[in-house]
Coordinates of C-alpha atoms in Angstrom, one line a residue:
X174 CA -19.0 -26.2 -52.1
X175 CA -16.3 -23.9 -50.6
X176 CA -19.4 -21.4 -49.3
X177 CA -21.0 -24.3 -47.7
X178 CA -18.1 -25.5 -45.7
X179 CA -17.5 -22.3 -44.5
X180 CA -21.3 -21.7 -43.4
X181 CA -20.7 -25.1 -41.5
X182 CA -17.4 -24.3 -40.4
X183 CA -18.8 -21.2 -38.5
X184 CA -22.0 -22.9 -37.7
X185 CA -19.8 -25.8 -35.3
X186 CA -17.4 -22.9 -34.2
X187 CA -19.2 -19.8 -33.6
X188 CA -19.2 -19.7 -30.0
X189 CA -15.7 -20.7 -30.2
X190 CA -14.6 -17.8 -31.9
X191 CA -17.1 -15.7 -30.1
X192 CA -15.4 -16.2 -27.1
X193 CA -12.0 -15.5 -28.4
X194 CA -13.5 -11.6 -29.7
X195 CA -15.3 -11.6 -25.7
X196 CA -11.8 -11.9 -24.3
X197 CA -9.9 -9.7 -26.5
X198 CA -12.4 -7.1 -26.2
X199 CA -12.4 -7.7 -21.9
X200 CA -8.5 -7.5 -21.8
X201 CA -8.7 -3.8 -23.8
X202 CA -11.8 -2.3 -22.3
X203 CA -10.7 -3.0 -18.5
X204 CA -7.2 -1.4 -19.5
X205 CA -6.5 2.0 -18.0
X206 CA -4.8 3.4 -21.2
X207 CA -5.4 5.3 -24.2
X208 CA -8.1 4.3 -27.0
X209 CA -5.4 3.8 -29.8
X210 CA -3.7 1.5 -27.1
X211 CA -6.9 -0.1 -26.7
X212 CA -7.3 -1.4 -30.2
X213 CA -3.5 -2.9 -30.4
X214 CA -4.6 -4.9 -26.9
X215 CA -7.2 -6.1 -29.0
X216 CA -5.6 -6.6 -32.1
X217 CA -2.3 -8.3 -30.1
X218 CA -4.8 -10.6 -28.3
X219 CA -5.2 -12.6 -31.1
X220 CA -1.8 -13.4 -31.4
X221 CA -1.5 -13.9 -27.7
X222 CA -4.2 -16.7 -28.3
X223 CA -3.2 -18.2 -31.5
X224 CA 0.1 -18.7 -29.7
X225 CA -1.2 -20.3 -26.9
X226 CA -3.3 -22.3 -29.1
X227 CA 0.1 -23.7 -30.7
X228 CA 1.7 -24.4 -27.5
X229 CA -1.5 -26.7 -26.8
X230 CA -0.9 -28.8 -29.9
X231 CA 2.5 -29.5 -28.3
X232 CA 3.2 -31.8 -25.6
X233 CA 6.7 -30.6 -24.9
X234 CA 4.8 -26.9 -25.3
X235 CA 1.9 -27.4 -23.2
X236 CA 2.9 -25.9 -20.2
X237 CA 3.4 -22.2 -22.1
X238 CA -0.7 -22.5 -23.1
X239 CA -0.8 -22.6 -19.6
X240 CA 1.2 -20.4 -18.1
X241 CA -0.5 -18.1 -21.2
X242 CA -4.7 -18.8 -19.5
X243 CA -2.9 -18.6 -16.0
X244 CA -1.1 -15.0 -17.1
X245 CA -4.3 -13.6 -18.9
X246 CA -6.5 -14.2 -16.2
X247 CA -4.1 -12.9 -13.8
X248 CA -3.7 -9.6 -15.7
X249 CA -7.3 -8.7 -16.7
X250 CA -9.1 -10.2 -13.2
X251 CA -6.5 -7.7 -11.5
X252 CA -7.9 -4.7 -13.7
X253 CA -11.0 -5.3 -13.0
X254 CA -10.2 -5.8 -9.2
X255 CA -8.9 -2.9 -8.8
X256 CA -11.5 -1.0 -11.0
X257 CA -14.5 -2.4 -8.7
X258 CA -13.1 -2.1 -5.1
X259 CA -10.2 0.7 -5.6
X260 CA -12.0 2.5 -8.3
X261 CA -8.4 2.7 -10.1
X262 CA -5.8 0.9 -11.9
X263 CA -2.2 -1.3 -10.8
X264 CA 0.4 1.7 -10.6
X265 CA 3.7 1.2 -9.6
X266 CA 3.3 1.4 -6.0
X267 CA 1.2 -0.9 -5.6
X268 CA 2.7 -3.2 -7.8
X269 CA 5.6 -2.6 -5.5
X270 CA 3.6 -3.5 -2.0
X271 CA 2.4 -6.7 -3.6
X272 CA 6.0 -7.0 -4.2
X273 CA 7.6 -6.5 -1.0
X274 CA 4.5 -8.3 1.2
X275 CA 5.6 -10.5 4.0
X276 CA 3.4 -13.9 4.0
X277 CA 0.9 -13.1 6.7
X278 CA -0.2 -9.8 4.7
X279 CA -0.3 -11.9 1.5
X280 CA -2.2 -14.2 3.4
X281 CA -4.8 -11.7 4.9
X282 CA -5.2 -10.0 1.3
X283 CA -6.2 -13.1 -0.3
X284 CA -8.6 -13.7 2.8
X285 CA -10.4 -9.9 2.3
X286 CA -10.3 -10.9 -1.7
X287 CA -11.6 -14.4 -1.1
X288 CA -14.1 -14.4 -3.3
X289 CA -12.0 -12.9 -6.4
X290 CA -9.8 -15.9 -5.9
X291 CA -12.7 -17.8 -6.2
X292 CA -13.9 -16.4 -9.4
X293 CA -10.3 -16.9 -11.0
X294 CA -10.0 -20.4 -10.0
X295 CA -12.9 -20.9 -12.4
X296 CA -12.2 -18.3 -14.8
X297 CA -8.9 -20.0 -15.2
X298 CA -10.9 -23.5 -15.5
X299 CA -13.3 -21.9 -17.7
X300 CA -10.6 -20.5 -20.0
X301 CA -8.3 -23.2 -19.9
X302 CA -11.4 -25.6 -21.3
X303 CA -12.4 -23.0 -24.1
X304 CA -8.3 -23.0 -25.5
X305 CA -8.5 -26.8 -25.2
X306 CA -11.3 -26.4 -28.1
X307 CA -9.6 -23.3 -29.8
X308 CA -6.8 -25.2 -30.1
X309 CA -8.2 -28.1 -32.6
X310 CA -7.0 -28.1 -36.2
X311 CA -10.9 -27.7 -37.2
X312 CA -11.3 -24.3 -36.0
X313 CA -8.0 -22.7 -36.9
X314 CA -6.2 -24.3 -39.8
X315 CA -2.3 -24.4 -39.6
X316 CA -1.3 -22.1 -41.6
X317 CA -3.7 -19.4 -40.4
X318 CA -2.4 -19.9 -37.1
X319 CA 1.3 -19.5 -38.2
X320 CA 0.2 -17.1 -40.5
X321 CA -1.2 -14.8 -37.0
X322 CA 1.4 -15.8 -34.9
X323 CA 4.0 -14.7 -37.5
X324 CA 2.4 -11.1 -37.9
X325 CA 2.0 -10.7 -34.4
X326 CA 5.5 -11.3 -33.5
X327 CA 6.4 -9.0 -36.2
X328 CA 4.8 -6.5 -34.8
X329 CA 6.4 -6.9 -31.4
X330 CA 9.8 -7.1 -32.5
X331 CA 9.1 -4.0 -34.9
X332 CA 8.1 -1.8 -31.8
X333 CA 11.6 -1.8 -30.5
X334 CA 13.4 -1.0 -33.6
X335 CA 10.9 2.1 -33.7
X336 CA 11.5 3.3 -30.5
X337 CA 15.5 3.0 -31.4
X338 CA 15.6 4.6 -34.9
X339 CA 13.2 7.8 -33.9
X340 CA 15.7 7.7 -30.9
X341 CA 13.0 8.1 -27.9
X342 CA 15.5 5.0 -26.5
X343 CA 17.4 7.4 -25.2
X344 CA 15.4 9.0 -22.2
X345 CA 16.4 8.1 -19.0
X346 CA 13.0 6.2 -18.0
X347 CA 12.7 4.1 -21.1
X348 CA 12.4 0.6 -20.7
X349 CA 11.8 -1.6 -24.3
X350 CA 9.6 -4.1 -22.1
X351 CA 7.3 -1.6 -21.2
X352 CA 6.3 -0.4 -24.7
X353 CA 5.9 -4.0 -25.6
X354 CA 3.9 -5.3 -23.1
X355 CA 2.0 -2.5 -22.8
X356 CA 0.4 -2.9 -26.3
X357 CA -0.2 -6.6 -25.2
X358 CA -2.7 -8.1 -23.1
X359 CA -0.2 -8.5 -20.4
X360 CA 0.1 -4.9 -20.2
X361 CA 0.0 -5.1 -15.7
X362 CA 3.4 -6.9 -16.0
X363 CA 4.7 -3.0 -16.4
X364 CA 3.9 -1.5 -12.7
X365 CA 5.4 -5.0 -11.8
X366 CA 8.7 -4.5 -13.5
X367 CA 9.0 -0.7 -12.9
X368 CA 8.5 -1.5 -9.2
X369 CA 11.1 -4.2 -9.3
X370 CA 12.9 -1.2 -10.7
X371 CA 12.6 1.1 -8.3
X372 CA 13.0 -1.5 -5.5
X373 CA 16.6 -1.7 -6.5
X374 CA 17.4 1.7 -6.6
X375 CA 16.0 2.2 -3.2
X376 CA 18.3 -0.7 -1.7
X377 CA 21.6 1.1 -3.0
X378 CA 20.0 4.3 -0.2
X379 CA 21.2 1.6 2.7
X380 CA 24.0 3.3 4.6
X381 CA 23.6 6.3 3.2
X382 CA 25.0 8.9 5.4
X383 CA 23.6 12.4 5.8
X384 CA 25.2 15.2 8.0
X385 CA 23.3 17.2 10.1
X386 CA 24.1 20.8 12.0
X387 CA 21.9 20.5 15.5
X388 CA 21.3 22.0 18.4
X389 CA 19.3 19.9 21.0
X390 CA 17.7 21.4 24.3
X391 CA 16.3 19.7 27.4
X392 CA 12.5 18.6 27.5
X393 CA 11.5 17.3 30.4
X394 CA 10.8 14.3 28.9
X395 CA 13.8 11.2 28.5
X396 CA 12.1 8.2 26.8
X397 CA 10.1 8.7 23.4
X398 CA 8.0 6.4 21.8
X399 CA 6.4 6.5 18.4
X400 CA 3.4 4.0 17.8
X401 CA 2.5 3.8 14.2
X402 CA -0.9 2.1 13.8
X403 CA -2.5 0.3 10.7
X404 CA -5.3 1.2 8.9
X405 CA -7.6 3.1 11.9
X406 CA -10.4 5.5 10.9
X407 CA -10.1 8.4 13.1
X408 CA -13.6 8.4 12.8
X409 CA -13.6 5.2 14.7
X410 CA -12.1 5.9 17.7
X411 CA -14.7 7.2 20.8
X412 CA -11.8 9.7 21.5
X413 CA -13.0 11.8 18.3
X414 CA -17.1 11.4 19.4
X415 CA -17.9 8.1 17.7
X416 CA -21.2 6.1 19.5
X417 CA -18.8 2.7 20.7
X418 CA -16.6 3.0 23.2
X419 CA -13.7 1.8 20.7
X420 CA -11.2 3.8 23.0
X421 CA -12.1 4.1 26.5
X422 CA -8.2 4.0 27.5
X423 CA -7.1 6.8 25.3
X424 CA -10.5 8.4 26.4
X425 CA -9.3 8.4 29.8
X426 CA -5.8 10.0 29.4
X427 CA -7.2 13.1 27.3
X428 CA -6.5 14.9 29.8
X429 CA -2.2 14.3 28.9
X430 CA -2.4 14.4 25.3
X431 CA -1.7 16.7 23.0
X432 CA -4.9 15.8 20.5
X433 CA -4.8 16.4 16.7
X434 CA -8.4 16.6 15.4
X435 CA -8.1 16.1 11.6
X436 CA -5.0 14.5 11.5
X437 CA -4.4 13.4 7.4
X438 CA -2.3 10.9 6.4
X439 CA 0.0 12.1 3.6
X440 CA -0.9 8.8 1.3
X441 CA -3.1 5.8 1.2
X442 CA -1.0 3.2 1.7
X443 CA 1.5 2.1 3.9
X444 CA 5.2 2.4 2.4
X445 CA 4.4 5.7 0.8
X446 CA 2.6 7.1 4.0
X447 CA 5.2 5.9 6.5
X448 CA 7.7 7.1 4.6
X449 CA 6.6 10.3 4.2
X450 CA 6.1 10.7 8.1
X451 CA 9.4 9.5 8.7
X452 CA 11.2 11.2 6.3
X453 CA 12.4 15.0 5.8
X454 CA 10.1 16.0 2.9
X455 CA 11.2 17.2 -0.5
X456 CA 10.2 20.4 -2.1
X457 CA 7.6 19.1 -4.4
X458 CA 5.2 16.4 -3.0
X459 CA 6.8 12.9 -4.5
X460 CA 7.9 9.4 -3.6
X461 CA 10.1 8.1 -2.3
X462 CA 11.0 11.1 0.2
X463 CA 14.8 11.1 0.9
X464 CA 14.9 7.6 2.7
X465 CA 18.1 8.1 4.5
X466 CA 17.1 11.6 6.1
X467 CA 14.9 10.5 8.3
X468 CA 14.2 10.7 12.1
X469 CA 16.2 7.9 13.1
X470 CA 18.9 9.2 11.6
X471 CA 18.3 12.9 13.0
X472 CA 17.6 11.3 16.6
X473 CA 21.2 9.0 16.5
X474 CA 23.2 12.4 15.6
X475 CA 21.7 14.1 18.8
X476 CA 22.8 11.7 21.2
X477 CA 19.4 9.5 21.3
X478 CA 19.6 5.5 21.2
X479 CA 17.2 4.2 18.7
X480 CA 14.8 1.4 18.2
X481 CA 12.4 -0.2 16.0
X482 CA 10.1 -2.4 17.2
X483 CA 8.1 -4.7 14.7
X484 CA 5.2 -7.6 15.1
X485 CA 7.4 -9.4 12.3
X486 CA 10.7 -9.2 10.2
X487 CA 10.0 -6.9 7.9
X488 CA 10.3 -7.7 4.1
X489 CA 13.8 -7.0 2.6
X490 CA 13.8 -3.9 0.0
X491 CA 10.4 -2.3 0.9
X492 CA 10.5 1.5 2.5
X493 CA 10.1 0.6 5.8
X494 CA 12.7 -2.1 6.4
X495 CA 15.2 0.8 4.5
X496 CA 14.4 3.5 7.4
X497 CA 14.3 0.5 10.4
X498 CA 17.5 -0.6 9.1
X499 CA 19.3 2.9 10.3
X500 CA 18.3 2.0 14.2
X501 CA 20.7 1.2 16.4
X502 CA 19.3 -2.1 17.1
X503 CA 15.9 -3.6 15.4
X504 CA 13.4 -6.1 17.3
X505 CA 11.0 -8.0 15.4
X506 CA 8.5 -9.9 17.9
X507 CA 6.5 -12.9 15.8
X508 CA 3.3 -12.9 17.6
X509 CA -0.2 -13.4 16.8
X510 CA -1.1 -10.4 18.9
X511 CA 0.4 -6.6 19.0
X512 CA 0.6 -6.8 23.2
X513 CA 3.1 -9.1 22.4
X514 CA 5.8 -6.3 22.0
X515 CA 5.2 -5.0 25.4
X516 CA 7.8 -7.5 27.1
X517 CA 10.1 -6.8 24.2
X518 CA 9.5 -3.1 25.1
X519 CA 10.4 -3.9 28.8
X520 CA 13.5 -4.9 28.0
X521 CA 14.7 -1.6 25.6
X522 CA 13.2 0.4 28.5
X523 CA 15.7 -1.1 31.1
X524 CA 18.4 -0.7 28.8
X525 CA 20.9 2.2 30.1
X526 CA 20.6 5.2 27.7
X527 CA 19.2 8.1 29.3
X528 CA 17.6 9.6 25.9
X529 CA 15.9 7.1 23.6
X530 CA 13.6 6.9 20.6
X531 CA 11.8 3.6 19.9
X532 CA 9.1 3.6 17.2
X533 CA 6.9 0.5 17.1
X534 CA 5.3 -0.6 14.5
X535 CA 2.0 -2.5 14.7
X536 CA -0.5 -4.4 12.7
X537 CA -3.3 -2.3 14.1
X538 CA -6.5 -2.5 11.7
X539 CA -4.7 -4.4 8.7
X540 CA -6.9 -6.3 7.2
X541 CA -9.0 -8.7 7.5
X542 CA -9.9 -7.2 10.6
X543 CA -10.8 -11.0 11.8
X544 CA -11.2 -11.7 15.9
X545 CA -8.3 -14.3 15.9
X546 CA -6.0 -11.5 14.9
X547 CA -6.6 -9.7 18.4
X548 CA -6.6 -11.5 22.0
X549 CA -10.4 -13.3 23.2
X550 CA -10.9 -10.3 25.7
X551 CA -10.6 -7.4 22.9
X552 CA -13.1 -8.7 21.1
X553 CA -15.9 -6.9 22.6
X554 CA -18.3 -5.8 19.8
X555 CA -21.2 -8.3 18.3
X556 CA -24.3 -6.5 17.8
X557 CA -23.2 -3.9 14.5
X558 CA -24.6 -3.5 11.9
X559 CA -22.7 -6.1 9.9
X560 CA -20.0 -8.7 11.1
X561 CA -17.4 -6.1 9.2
X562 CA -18.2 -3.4 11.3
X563 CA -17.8 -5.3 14.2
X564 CA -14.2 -7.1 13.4
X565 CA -13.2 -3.4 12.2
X566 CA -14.7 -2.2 15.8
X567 CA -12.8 -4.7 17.6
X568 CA -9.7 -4.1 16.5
X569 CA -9.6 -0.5 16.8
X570 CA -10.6 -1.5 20.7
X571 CA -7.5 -3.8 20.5
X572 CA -5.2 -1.2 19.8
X573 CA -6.2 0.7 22.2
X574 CA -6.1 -2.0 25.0
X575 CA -2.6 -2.2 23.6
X576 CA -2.2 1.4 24.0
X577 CA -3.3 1.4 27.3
X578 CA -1.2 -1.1 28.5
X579 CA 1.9 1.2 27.0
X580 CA 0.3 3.9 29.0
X581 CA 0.9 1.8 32.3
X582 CA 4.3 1.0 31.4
X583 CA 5.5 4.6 30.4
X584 CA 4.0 6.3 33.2
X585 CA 6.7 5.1 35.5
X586 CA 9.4 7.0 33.8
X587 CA 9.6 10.7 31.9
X588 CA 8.6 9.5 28.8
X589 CA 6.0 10.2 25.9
X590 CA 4.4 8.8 23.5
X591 CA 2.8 9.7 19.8
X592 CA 0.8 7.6 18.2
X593 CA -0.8 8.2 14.6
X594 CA -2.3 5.6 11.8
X595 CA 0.0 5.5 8.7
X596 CA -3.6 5.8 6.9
X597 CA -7.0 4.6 7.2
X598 CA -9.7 2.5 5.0
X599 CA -12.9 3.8 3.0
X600 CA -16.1 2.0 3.4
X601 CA -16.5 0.5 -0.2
X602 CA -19.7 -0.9 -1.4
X603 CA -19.4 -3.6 -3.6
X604 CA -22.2 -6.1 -5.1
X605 CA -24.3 -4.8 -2.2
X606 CA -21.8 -5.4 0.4
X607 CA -20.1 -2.9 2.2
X608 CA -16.1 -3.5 3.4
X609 CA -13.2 -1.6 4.5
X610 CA -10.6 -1.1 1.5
X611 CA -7.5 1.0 1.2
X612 CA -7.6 4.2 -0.9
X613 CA -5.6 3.8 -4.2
X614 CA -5.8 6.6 -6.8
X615 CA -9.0 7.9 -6.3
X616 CA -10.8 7.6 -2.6
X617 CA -12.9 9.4 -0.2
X618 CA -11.0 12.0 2.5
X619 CA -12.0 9.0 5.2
X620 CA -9.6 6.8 3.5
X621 CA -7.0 9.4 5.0
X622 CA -8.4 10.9 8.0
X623 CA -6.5 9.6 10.8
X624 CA -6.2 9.4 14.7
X625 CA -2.9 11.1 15.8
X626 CA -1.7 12.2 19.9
X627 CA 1.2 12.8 21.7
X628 CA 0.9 11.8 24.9
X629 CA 3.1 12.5 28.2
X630 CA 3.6 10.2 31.1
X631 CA 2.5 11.7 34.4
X632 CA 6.2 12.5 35.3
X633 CA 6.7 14.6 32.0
X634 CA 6.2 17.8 32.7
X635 CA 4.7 19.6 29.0
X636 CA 2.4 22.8 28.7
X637 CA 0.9 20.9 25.6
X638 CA -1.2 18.0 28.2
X639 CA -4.6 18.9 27.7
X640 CA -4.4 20.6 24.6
X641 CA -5.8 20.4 20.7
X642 CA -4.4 20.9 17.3
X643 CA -7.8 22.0 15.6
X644 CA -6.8 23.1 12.3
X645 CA -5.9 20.1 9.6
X646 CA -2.4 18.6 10.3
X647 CA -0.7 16.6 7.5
X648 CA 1.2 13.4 9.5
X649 CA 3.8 14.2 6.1
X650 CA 4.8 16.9 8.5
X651 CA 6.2 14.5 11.6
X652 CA 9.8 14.8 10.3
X653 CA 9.5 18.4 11.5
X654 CA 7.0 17.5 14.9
X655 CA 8.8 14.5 15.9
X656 CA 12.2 17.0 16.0
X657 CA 10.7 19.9 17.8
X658 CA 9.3 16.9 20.2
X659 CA 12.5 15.1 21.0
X660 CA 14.2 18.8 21.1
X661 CA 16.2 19.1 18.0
X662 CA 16.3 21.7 16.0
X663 CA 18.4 22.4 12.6
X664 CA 20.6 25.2 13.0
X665 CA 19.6 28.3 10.3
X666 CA 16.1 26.7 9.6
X667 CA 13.3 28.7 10.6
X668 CA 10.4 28.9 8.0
X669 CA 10.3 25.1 7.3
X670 CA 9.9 24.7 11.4
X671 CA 6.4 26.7 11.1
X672 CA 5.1 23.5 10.2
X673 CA 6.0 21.9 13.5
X674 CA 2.2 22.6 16.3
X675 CA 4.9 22.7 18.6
X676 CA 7.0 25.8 17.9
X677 CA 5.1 29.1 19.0
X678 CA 5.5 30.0 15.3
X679 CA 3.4 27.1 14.0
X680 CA 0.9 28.2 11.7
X681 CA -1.0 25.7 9.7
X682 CA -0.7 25.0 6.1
X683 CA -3.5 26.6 3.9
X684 CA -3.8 23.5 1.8
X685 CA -2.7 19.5 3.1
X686 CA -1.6 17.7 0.1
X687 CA -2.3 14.1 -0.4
X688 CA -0.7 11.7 -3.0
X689 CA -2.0 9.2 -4.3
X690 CA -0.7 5.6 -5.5
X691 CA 0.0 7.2 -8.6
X692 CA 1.6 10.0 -7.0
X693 CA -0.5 12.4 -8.6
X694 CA -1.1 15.3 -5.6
X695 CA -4.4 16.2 -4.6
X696 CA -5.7 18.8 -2.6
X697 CA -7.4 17.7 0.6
X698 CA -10.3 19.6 0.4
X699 CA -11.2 18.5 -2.7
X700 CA -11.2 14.6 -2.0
X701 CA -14.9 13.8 -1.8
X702 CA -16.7 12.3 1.2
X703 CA -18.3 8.9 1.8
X704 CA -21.1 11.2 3.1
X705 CA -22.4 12.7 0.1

């Protein structure tokens, strides 16, 4: 009798159970980690369920079964996320720029990812109907459930007292949430909570002060102006040979720039890129850079007044809000469009300082690329290939209109201007679909090859107007340009200037260095291309 309730028993619950292996198998397989960390995902995931099962029996507990679907769907539809379009896992810095996005990125991710969110809306459903039947008395008894639950939190409460009698407790990065959670199948909540980590170490950096032994000579040139960009392919840009005319205003003032023609952004994503421009680098390649010696900082000790200019406040915490917050005085401009700044740049320009640096930072090519994100008349491009190309067309074409219009303004005074993309995008074909994506932890070079110029107004005399940087030029090595170009120099340097184009001692570096989200450094050369 026993044998034949049990063949029945699996007979009206089968698929029941089925499921519940499917999604503990799905929560270890997409998880970047080791095999033997694999199997106690899988293993744990029963518990995770048998838990949430409980909490459904429950009225008063309900809402934890929920949270629970809402949390496992969140965790392994992120893995596989970022295993599909940034062939790589959540690390800890881009846990930390999901962490420190302003609304209107947020909002433009989840646009670009539109059809994920789709997915987990009925995923979630999906999952949140199959516990509703897992839950029942009929498929799991009582005292089996207890009986899993019990084990399972055993085994979670055991792997602390592990890690404190063999004494590994000790080491300066150990946190007792990561080893647990890891070994669960909520193991992306790490990144999250080691970028939270790091995010308030970084705010104790604010105020910092750093001394500095300068000497400062006379340029020719009194206003500087740093345009950092979003997200252009230099590739893009008509000014580097592509077939649209995506640049027809920086086209037309070749002939005063100072051109870099491989250009490579230091990382693939914003905070770590920026501020590794921005800021002097350290010996080895790593994040973050030494926030508060940067060029703000450097351009305030030698006399300079200092701005930064920004399309919107920027969030509190995150890299660049740390280096804006050493300017003398900080603009943020809400606007829909980036030519928006211009009148705000008006203003700074008739400010009296006679030396000033202002950087501007714009949203550029940040996704998702969409007409309404540029003004009616830069959106010039509708017969590509695809509707992607075109909206990534257009708004390289909007920067530059915005460009140009900077151009016009400068060209009144002695002033120059650099401008340089904190990164670019790879093409990424998904599902048959091919879209723009930033690069992560493993990418094509495109993903990093960027436009970068100086440019000088007509009344700033430089012997650099006209000229090219051919060899490969990391934009990790502005700290040292963006010196030599405001014309400060560090008294008893002279090797670590070399890496300045404009010192007659400049000689390029045999190998540009690239780190990834992971901050695992990778040599240039041997990123692959989209080409091959």
């Amino acid at each position: 009798m026993a044998k034949r309730e049990t063949l029945d028993w699996w007979k009206q619950n089968a698929w029941t159970i089925g499921v519940l292996l499917i999604v503990n198998v799905l929560a270890a397989a997409v998880a970047e980690t080791k095999d033997a960390t694999r199997v106690l995902i899988f293993l744990s995931g029963f518990g995770f369920w048998f838990f949430a099962a409980f909490c459904w029996r429950s009225r008063r507990l309900r809402i934890f079964a929920i949270l629970a679907v809402l949390a496992w769907c969140a965790n392994t539809l992120t893995s596989i996320l970022f295993q599909i379009e940034y062939d790589g896992a959540v690390n800890t810095f881009t846990a930390q720029c999901i962490l420190l996005t302003n609304t209107k990125e947020a909002l433009g991710m989840m646009h670009a990812h539109s059809e994920w969110l789709l997915s987990a809306v009925v995923i979630f459903g999906a999952m949140f109907w199959w516990l509703s039947k897992l839950s029942k008395p009929s498929v799991i008894p009582p005292k089996i459930l207890k009986g899993v639950i019990l084990v399972t939190g055993l085994y979670l409460i055991s792997l602390p007292v592990i890690y404190t009698v063999n004494g590994k407790y000790k080491r300066q990065d150990f946190s007792y949430s990561e080893k647990v959670l890891l070994r669960t199948p909520l193991y992306n909540a790490v990144p999250f909570i080691t970028a939270a980590e790091a995010i308030k170490k970084e705010r104790r950096l604010r105020g910092q002060v750093v001394n500095y032994d300068l000497q400062t000579h006379e340029t020719g040139t009194d206003v500087y102006v740093v345009v950092i960009g979003e997200s252009a392919r230099r590739s893009h840009l008509s000014l580097y040979g592509y077939s649209r005319a995506t640049s027809p205003c920086a086209d037309a003032q070749r002939r005063n720039m100072l051109l870099f023609e491989q250009a490579i952004a230091p990382a693939p994503m914003t905070f770590m890129a920026v501020a590794l421009s921005l800021c002097k680098p350290g010996e080895n390649p790593g994040m973050p850079p030494n926030l508060a010696d940067n060029i703000v900082n450097v351009a305030k000790k030698a006399g300079f007044k200092t701005y930064w200019l920004d399309r919107e406040p920027l969030t509190a915490g995150n890299l660049l809000d740390q280096i804006s917050d050493f300017a003398d005085k900080n603009v943020f401009e809400i606007s829909p469009y980036d030519e928006n700044i211009i009148p705000v740049l008006s203003e700074v320009l008739s400010e009296e300082s006679k030396k000033k640096l202002i950087i501007i930072h714009i949203n550029g090519s940040h996704s998702p690329y969409e007409p309404w994100q540029h003004p009616p008349e830069a959106v010039k491009f509708k017969d590509g290939a695809s509707e992607d190309l075109n909206n990534y067309d257009n708004s390289i074409y909007a920067t530059d209109a915005f460009l140009g219009k900077l151009f016009s303004l400068l060209n009144r005074q002695r002033a120059s201007l650099l401008y340089y993309s904190d990164h670019a995008v790879a093409l990424k074909t998904t599902f048959g679909h091919s879209r723009f994506r930033h690069g992560s932890v493993n990418f094509p070079r495109e993903a990093v090859d960027i436009p970068m110029f100086i440019w000088f107004s007509e009344k700033a005399s430089n012997q650099n107007k006209g000229k090219t940087v051919k060899a490969p030029y990391s934009a990790g090595d502005n700290y040292r340009l963006i010196n030599n170009w405001l014309g400060v120099n560090f008294k008893n340097e002279t090797d670590a200037q070399q890496t300045s184009p404009l010192k007659e001692n400049y000689v390029p570096r045999a190998e540009v260095i690239v780190l990834d989200t992971a901050q695992e450094a990778k040599k240039y050369s041997d990123l692959p291309s989209e080409k091959k």
